[in-house]
C-alpha cells in the first residue's frame, strides 16, 4: 500500500520546496491538535505531517519518488521519536508561538526601595551616604544554582521534562485541550534532588550590606535614585532587579523650600528698620550680610540670587527670599518711653488722635488707617 504524499498535501508532483512548505503550513494551522481537538483531524494531521516530513527533505523525497517509502513503518505508530512540536516550532518560530516546554528556573529579581532622610544642605549640594540594604543576594554555597555540591537536576518523572501536562476537558463546545504547569516540578521540567543546604534550593540568601551612594545636588523629597542591578537577586542565578533610593528631605529650622526657592523670615528691630542697618544671616553658603535700608517696612523681602536650592538638572540654583518682619519693642523702661514720646512729638505723631484721648484704641486705629493710606 502506497500513500500519495502529494495528494495529502494537495500539491502536484512538480511542486517546489516552497509550495510544499506553504501547503503544509496551511493544513497544519487547520489540523493541529491545539486548534482542532477533533480526533479525525488529529489523525489527518499526523498523516500530512508524515507527508511533509518526507517531501520537505530532498533525499527522502527522491527516495519516495522512485517508489520507496523512507518512513517504512507508515503512520500513526509513533515510532522514530517524531515530535510534532519540532515541526511546529520550525514553522511558527520560537516555541510554537505559545510558551511551551519547561520554563527556566532563573528569573530576574525584584526591584527594591529604601527611603533615606537627608538634611537641606545635602539636598542642595549633594552628598555621599552609606546606606544599609537588606536584599536577596546570590548564595555563596551553590553560586546561585540551588543545588548541593556536584548534584545535577533530575528530569521530572511526571512530565518527562516537558514541564507541562496536557489535559482533555469536555465542554459544550467539544473537547478542549488545556495545558498546565506540571505540579511535580512546578513547570521546570526537572527537580532538584539535593537542594543546597544554605539556600534550600532558591539560589539566593538574604544579606545585609552597606553601600556608599552618591546623592546628586538638587534632590528633593520624592526624588528616586536608581541603582541598576543593586536590588533583589533573582532565584536560581537570575539577574538582580534595581534598587531605588527615595529621598526624604528633613525640614530645616530656618529655611523653607519651595522647589528650588528658599524662604526664611528675619526679625528686624523697629529702630533698625527705621534707621537702616546690616544684619548677618547664616545661609547654606555661609554668612551673608543683609542690607536693611532705612525705612524698611514689615513684610518687605530681600532676594539673594542663587542662594536657594539647586535644580536637579542644569545645576543652577534658585533664590533665597528673606522676609523682613519689623518688631515693635515691648516692655519699654522709663527712659526709652521718654525718648519715644519725644520722637513722637517731634514727628507730630502724638497729635494724631480722634478725640484727644491718650489710649491707643481710638487714636491707634486711626493712625493705622492713616499710615496705610500714606504708604501708597
Ligand atoms: Zn545555595
Ligand atoms: Zn514535571
Short mmCIF file of C-alpha atoms and ligand atoms in Angstrom, two decimals:
data_model
loop_
_atom_site.label_atom_id
_atom_site.label_comp_id
_atom_site.label_asym_id
_atom_site.label_seq_id
_atom_site.Cartn_x
_atom_site.Cartn_y
_atom_site.Cartn_z
CA UNK A 1 0.00 0.00 0.00
CA UNK A 2 1.46 3.28 -1.01
CA UNK A 3 0.20 6.62 0.21
CA UNK A 4 0.12 9.62 -2.07
CA UNK A 5 2.00 12.24 -0.06
CA UNK A 6 1.49 14.85 -2.79
CA UNK A 7 -2.26 14.34 -2.66
CA UNK A 8 -2.26 14.57 1.13
CA UNK A 9 -0.65 17.99 0.99
CA UNK A 10 -2.71 18.97 -2.05
CA UNK A 11 0.26 19.74 -4.30
CA UNK A 12 1.33 18.23 -7.60
CA UNK A 13 4.43 16.17 -8.20
CA UNK A 14 6.40 19.07 -9.58
CA UNK A 15 5.77 21.31 -6.54
CA UNK A 16 8.71 23.38 -5.33
CA UNK A 17 10.01 23.13 -1.78
CA UNK A 18 8.37 26.45 -1.08
CA UNK A 19 4.97 25.32 -2.32
CA UNK A 20 5.22 22.20 -0.20
CA UNK A 21 6.07 24.25 2.85
CA UNK A 22 3.17 26.62 2.24
CA UNK A 23 0.72 23.79 1.71
CA UNK A 24 1.79 22.06 4.93
CA UNK A 25 1.69 25.24 6.91
CA UNK A 26 -1.88 25.92 5.79
CA UNK A 27 -3.01 22.41 6.70
CA UNK A 28 -1.15 22.43 9.99
CA UNK A 29 -2.97 25.56 11.04
CA UNK A 30 -6.30 23.88 10.43
CA UNK A 31 -5.47 20.50 11.87
CA UNK A 32 -3.00 21.00 14.71
CA UNK A 33 -4.33 19.47 17.95
CA UNK A 34 -4.02 22.80 19.70
CA UNK A 35 -6.57 24.31 17.34
CA UNK A 36 -8.58 21.29 16.38
CA UNK A 37 -9.28 18.70 19.05
CA UNK A 38 -11.39 16.54 16.71
CA UNK A 39 -9.80 13.04 16.66
CA UNK A 40 -10.35 12.75 12.89
CA UNK A 41 -8.48 15.99 12.34
CA UNK A 42 -5.70 14.79 14.62
CA UNK A 43 -5.34 11.62 12.58
CA UNK A 44 -5.22 13.66 9.42
CA UNK A 45 -2.66 15.99 11.00
CA UNK A 46 -0.37 13.04 11.65
CA UNK A 47 -0.70 11.98 8.03
CA UNK A 48 0.00 15.34 6.45
CA UNK A 49 2.89 15.82 8.86
CA UNK A 50 4.34 12.48 7.77
CA UNK A 51 3.92 13.53 4.16
CA UNK A 52 5.66 16.78 4.88
CA UNK A 53 8.44 15.04 6.73
CA UNK A 54 9.23 13.12 3.55
CA UNK A 55 8.60 15.77 0.91
CA UNK A 56 10.43 18.57 2.72
CA UNK A 57 13.61 16.52 2.78
CA UNK A 58 15.22 16.40 -0.69
CA UNK A 59 16.80 13.00 -0.10
CA UNK A 60 13.65 11.36 1.28
CA UNK A 61 11.54 12.95 -1.42
CA UNK A 62 13.76 11.45 -4.10
CA UNK A 63 13.56 8.03 -2.49
CA UNK A 64 9.79 8.35 -2.37
CA UNK A 65 9.60 9.48 -6.00
CA UNK A 66 11.37 6.34 -7.19
CA UNK A 67 8.92 4.12 -5.36
CA UNK A 68 10.44 3.63 -1.91
CA UNK A 69 8.99 4.87 1.35
CA UNK A 70 11.55 6.41 3.66
CA UNK A 71 9.09 6.17 6.54
CA UNK A 72 8.56 2.42 6.09
CA UNK A 73 6.51 1.91 9.20
CA UNK A 74 3.66 4.03 7.91
CA UNK A 75 1.69 6.45 10.01
CA UNK A 76 0.43 6.60 13.46
CA UNK A 77 2.81 4.18 15.09
CA UNK A 78 4.58 6.94 16.90
CA UNK A 79 7.92 5.33 16.18
CA UNK A 80 11.09 7.21 15.50
CA UNK A 81 10.54 9.78 18.24
CA UNK A 82 8.70 12.02 15.85
CA UNK A 83 7.82 15.28 17.55
CA UNK A 84 5.07 17.47 16.22
CA UNK A 85 6.37 20.25 18.39
CA UNK A 86 9.62 20.37 16.45
CA UNK A 87 7.81 20.78 13.18
CA UNK A 88 5.54 23.46 14.55
CA UNK A 89 8.46 25.31 16.03
CA UNK A 90 10.23 25.28 12.71
CA UNK A 91 7.23 26.96 11.16
CA UNK A 92 5.85 29.34 13.67
CA UNK A 93 9.07 30.32 15.33
CA UNK A 94 10.18 30.06 18.91
CA UNK A 95 8.05 27.78 20.97
CA UNK A 96 5.16 27.23 18.64
CA UNK A 97 4.01 30.77 19.31
CA UNK A 98 2.69 29.85 22.69
CA UNK A 99 5.14 29.41 25.55
CA UNK A 100 5.75 25.72 25.57
CA UNK A 101 8.09 23.41 27.31
CA UNK A 102 9.81 23.73 30.64
CA UNK A 103 10.44 27.19 31.98
CA UNK A 104 13.77 28.25 33.25
CA UNK A 105 14.37 28.42 36.99
CA UNK A 106 16.37 31.60 36.77
CA UNK A 107 14.22 34.71 36.92
CA UNK A 108 15.03 38.36 37.26
CA UNK A 109 14.89 39.60 40.83
CA UNK A 110 12.55 42.27 42.10
CA UNK A 111 13.33 45.92 42.44
CA UNK A 112 13.90 47.15 45.96
CA UNK A 113 13.09 50.51 47.51
CA UNK A 114 14.55 52.20 50.53
CA UNK A 115 13.98 55.70 51.87
CA UNK A 116 16.65 57.85 53.39
CA UNK A 117 16.33 61.15 55.16
CA UNK A 118 18.82 63.89 54.40
CA UNK A 119 19.09 67.48 55.52
CA UNK A 120 18.57 70.52 53.34
CA UNK A 121 22.25 71.15 52.85
CA UNK A 122 22.81 67.64 51.47
CA UNK A 123 19.83 68.06 49.16
CA UNK A 124 21.19 71.33 47.82
CA UNK A 125 24.84 70.47 47.46
CA UNK A 126 24.67 66.69 47.01
CA UNK A 127 26.28 64.26 49.40
CA UNK A 128 27.77 60.84 49.88
CA UNK A 129 25.92 58.50 52.19
CA UNK A 130 26.43 55.00 53.47
CA UNK A 131 23.21 53.05 53.35
CA UNK A 132 22.41 49.62 54.67
CA UNK A 133 20.31 47.44 52.40
CA UNK A 134 18.76 44.11 53.17
CA UNK A 135 18.22 42.19 49.92
CA UNK A 136 18.45 38.73 48.42
CA UNK A 137 21.94 38.06 47.12
CA UNK A 138 23.42 35.10 45.26
CA UNK A 139 24.02 32.14 47.57
CA UNK A 140 27.74 31.65 48.00
CA UNK A 141 27.47 27.93 48.73
CA UNK A 142 25.91 26.97 45.39
CA UNK A 143 26.72 30.09 43.32
CA UNK A 144 23.02 30.50 42.65
CA UNK A 145 22.33 27.06 41.20
CA UNK A 146 20.34 25.93 44.23
CA UNK A 147 22.00 22.51 44.13
CA UNK A 148 24.08 20.88 46.78
CA UNK A 149 27.66 20.04 45.85
CA UNK A 150 28.02 18.46 42.42
CA UNK A 151 24.46 17.19 42.21
CA UNK A 152 22.59 17.76 38.97
CA UNK A 153 18.92 18.43 38.32
CA UNK A 154 16.89 15.30 37.64
CA UNK A 155 14.43 15.10 34.75
CA UNK A 156 10.94 15.23 36.22
CA UNK A 157 9.36 11.77 36.35
CA UNK A 158 5.83 13.07 35.99
CA UNK A 159 6.15 15.24 32.88
CA UNK A 160 9.30 13.67 31.45
CA UNK A 161 10.97 17.03 31.37
CA UNK A 162 8.29 18.86 29.41
CA UNK A 163 7.33 20.98 32.38
CA UNK A 164 3.68 20.84 31.43
CA UNK A 165 0.81 18.44 31.46
CA UNK A 166 -1.92 18.28 28.87
CA UNK A 167 -5.45 17.58 29.83
CA UNK A 168 -8.51 16.95 27.70
CA UNK A 169 -11.62 18.62 29.01
CA UNK A 170 -15.13 18.19 27.74
CA UNK A 171 -17.19 21.29 27.26
CA UNK A 172 -20.35 22.16 25.37
CA UNK A 173 -18.09 23.37 22.56
CA UNK A 174 -16.48 19.96 22.31
CA UNK A 175 -13.25 18.66 23.72
CA UNK A 176 -10.73 21.26 24.75
CA UNK A 177 -7.08 20.53 25.28
CA UNK A 178 -5.61 22.51 28.14
CA UNK A 179 -2.01 22.72 29.20
CA UNK A 180 -0.90 23.46 32.72
CA UNK A 181 2.40 23.54 34.53
CA UNK A 182 3.49 20.17 35.88
CA UNK A 183 2.65 20.05 39.60
CA UNK A 184 5.61 17.84 40.42
CA UNK A 185 8.33 20.15 39.07
CA UNK A 186 6.34 23.44 39.03
CA UNK A 187 6.92 23.60 35.29
CA UNK A 188 10.70 23.49 35.41
CA UNK A 189 10.92 20.03 33.80
CA UNK A 190 13.48 18.97 36.35
CA UNK A 191 13.58 18.50 40.08
CA UNK A 192 16.45 19.16 42.41
CA UNK A 193 17.09 16.00 44.38
CA UNK A 194 19.64 17.56 46.70
CA UNK A 195 18.93 21.23 47.29
CA UNK A 196 21.66 23.49 48.58
CA UNK A 197 21.68 23.42 52.38
CA UNK A 198 22.34 27.16 52.59
CA UNK A 199 19.50 28.45 50.44
CA UNK A 200 17.15 25.44 50.34
CA UNK A 201 17.39 25.41 46.55
CA UNK A 202 16.43 29.03 45.94
CA UNK A 203 19.94 30.00 44.86
CA UNK A 204 19.93 33.13 47.00
CA UNK A 205 20.10 34.24 50.58
CA UNK A 206 19.16 37.44 52.39
CA UNK A 207 22.11 39.60 53.18
CA UNK A 208 22.55 42.90 54.89
CA UNK A 209 25.21 45.01 53.27
CA UNK A 210 26.39 48.57 53.44
CA UNK A 211 26.99 50.54 50.31
CA UNK A 212 28.03 54.08 49.58
CA UNK A 213 25.80 56.12 47.34
CA UNK A 214 26.16 59.48 45.69
CA UNK A 215 23.25 61.86 46.18
CA UNK A 216 23.25 64.41 43.37
CA UNK A 217 22.76 68.10 44.10
CA UNK A 218 19.16 69.24 43.74
CA UNK A 219 17.27 66.23 45.02
CA UNK A 220 14.02 66.84 46.87
CA UNK A 221 11.53 64.79 48.84
CA UNK A 222 10.24 62.09 46.50
CA UNK A 223 13.29 62.01 44.22
CA UNK A 224 14.29 58.43 43.47
CA UNK A 225 17.84 57.47 42.69
CA UNK A 226 18.03 54.31 40.61
CA UNK A 227 20.91 51.92 41.24
CA UNK A 228 20.87 49.38 38.44
CA UNK A 229 21.34 45.77 39.49
CA UNK A 230 21.51 46.55 43.23
CA UNK A 231 18.03 45.22 44.02
CA UNK A 232 16.97 41.68 44.83
CA UNK A 233 18.88 38.94 43.05
CA UNK A 234 16.53 36.60 41.19
CA UNK A 235 16.03 32.93 42.10
CA UNK A 236 18.48 30.36 40.79
CA UNK A 237 21.02 32.70 39.32
CA UNK A 238 18.54 35.20 37.87
CA UNK A 239 19.78 38.74 37.35
CA UNK A 240 19.19 41.33 40.05
CA UNK A 241 16.48 43.97 39.99
CA UNK A 242 17.25 47.62 40.61
CA UNK A 243 17.49 49.44 43.90
CA UNK A 244 15.65 52.72 44.26
CA UNK A 245 16.70 55.13 46.96
CA UNK A 246 13.91 57.57 47.72
CA UNK A 247 14.86 60.87 49.24
CA UNK A 248 13.04 62.42 52.17
CA UNK A 249 14.33 65.88 52.93
CA UNK A 250 14.07 66.80 56.58
CA UNK A 251 12.58 70.18 57.36
CA UNK A 252 15.07 72.93 58.19
CA UNK A 253 14.70 75.13 61.27
CA UNK A 254 15.26 78.35 59.29
CA UNK A 255 14.69 77.75 55.60
CA UNK A 256 11.54 76.56 53.94
CA UNK A 257 11.93 75.06 50.49
CA UNK A 258 9.54 75.55 47.58
CA UNK A 259 11.07 73.77 44.59
CA UNK A 260 14.38 75.49 44.04
CA UNK A 261 13.48 78.63 46.01
CA UNK A 262 14.21 79.03 49.70
CA UNK A 263 12.33 81.28 52.08
CA UNK A 264 13.09 82.49 55.58
CA UNK A 265 11.92 85.28 57.80
CA UNK A 266 14.14 87.59 59.80
CA UNK A 267 13.02 89.84 62.63
CA UNK A 268 14.24 93.43 62.39
CA UNK A 269 14.01 95.74 65.43
CA UNK A 270 11.88 98.81 64.80
CA UNK A 271 14.89 101.09 65.21
CA UNK A 272 16.99 99.13 62.68
CA UNK A 273 14.11 99.20 60.24
CA UNK A 274 13.75 102.94 60.66
CA UNK A 275 17.43 103.84 60.67
CA UNK A 276 18.72 101.13 58.36
CA UNK A 277 21.31 98.53 59.38
CA UNK A 278 23.20 95.45 58.36
CA UNK A 279 22.07 92.02 59.50
CA UNK A 280 24.25 88.95 59.17
CA UNK A 281 22.34 85.87 58.09
CA UNK A 282 23.78 82.38 58.20
CA UNK A 283 22.84 80.94 54.78
CA UNK A 284 23.60 77.48 53.41
CA UNK A 285 26.63 79.06 51.75
CA UNK A 286 27.89 80.71 54.92
CA UNK A 287 27.28 84.14 56.49
CA UNK A 288 25.74 86.81 54.25
CA UNK A 289 25.35 90.49 55.12
CA UNK A 290 21.84 91.76 54.51
CA UNK A 291 21.48 95.46 53.82
CA UNK A 292 18.34 96.66 55.59
CA UNK A 293 17.58 100.07 54.10
CA UNK A 294 16.37 102.98 56.27
CA UNK A 295 12.60 102.99 56.35
CA UNK A 296 12.16 99.27 55.78
CA UNK A 297 8.59 98.13 56.35
CA UNK A 298 7.44 94.85 57.81
CA UNK A 299 6.72 92.32 55.04
CA UNK A 300 9.36 93.57 52.62
CA UNK A 301 11.68 90.94 51.27
CA UNK A 302 15.29 90.80 50.24
CA UNK A 303 16.27 88.40 47.49
CA UNK A 304 19.65 86.72 47.45
CA UNK A 305 20.11 85.45 43.89
CA UNK A 306 21.49 81.94 43.52
CA UNK A 307 21.46 81.21 47.25
CA UNK A 308 18.41 78.95 47.13
CA UNK A 309 18.11 75.24 46.43
CA UNK A 310 19.71 73.59 43.42
CA UNK A 311 17.92 72.33 40.36
CA UNK A 312 18.43 68.63 39.79
CA UNK A 313 19.15 69.21 36.11
CA UNK A 314 21.05 72.18 34.84
CA UNK A 315 22.98 72.79 38.04
CA UNK A 316 21.66 76.33 38.56
CA UNK A 317 20.32 77.42 41.90
CA UNK A 318 17.17 79.26 42.80
CA UNK A 319 16.96 82.34 45.02
CA UNK A 320 16.78 82.86 48.75
CA UNK A 321 13.89 85.10 49.80
CA UNK A 322 14.40 86.83 53.13
CA UNK A 323 11.11 88.13 54.53
CA UNK A 324 11.64 91.02 56.95
CA UNK A 325 9.40 91.35 59.97
CA UNK A 326 9.70 94.61 61.84
CA UNK A 327 9.36 94.10 65.59
CA UNK A 328 7.92 96.82 67.78
CA UNK A 329 9.60 96.91 71.21
CA UNK A 330 7.62 95.89 74.24
CA UNK A 331 8.35 96.47 77.94
CA UNK A 332 9.89 99.90 77.44
CA UNK A 333 11.58 101.35 80.50
CA UNK A 334 11.02 104.92 81.62
CA UNK A 335 13.90 106.40 79.67
CA UNK A 336 13.01 104.59 76.43
CA UNK A 337 9.40 105.67 76.83
CA UNK A 338 10.54 109.27 77.22
CA UNK A 339 12.70 109.04 74.12
CA UNK A 340 9.91 107.57 72.03
CA UNK A 341 7.46 110.14 73.31
CA UNK A 342 9.88 112.84 72.33
CA UNK A 343 10.29 111.26 68.91
CA UNK A 344 6.54 111.01 68.52
CA UNK A 345 6.22 114.65 69.47
CA UNK A 346 8.90 115.71 67.01
CA UNK A 347 7.10 113.78 64.25
CA UNK A 348 3.74 115.16 65.36
CA UNK A 349 2.59 111.60 65.70
CA UNK A 350 1.33 112.16 69.23
CA UNK A 351 -1.26 114.54 67.83
CA UNK A 352 -2.93 112.02 65.56
CA UNK A 353 -5.90 111.35 67.74
CA UNK A 354 -9.54 111.38 67.01
CA UNK A 355 -10.72 112.94 70.22
CA UNK A 356 -7.64 113.74 72.25
CA UNK A 357 -7.84 110.51 74.25
CA UNK A 358 -4.50 109.22 75.42
CA UNK A 359 -5.25 105.50 74.97
CA UNK A 360 -4.40 103.57 71.81
CA UNK A 361 -7.91 102.43 70.97
CA UNK A 362 -9.29 105.36 69.04
CA UNK A 363 -6.03 107.01 68.00
CA UNK A 364 -4.29 103.75 67.29
CA UNK A 365 -6.84 102.53 64.85
CA UNK A 366 -7.00 105.92 63.19
CA UNK A 367 -3.21 106.07 62.74
CA UNK A 368 -3.09 102.62 61.28
CA UNK A 369 -5.63 103.57 58.70
CA UNK A 370 -3.86 106.86 58.04
CA UNK A 371 -0.49 105.12 57.70
CA UNK A 372 -1.98 102.64 55.33
CA UNK A 373 -3.08 105.49 53.07
CA UNK A 374 0.21 107.36 53.39
CA UNK A 375 2.16 104.33 52.27
CA UNK A 376 0.51 104.32 48.86
ZN1 LIG B 1 22.67 27.78 47.81
ZN1 LIG B 2 7.31 17.85 35.84
#
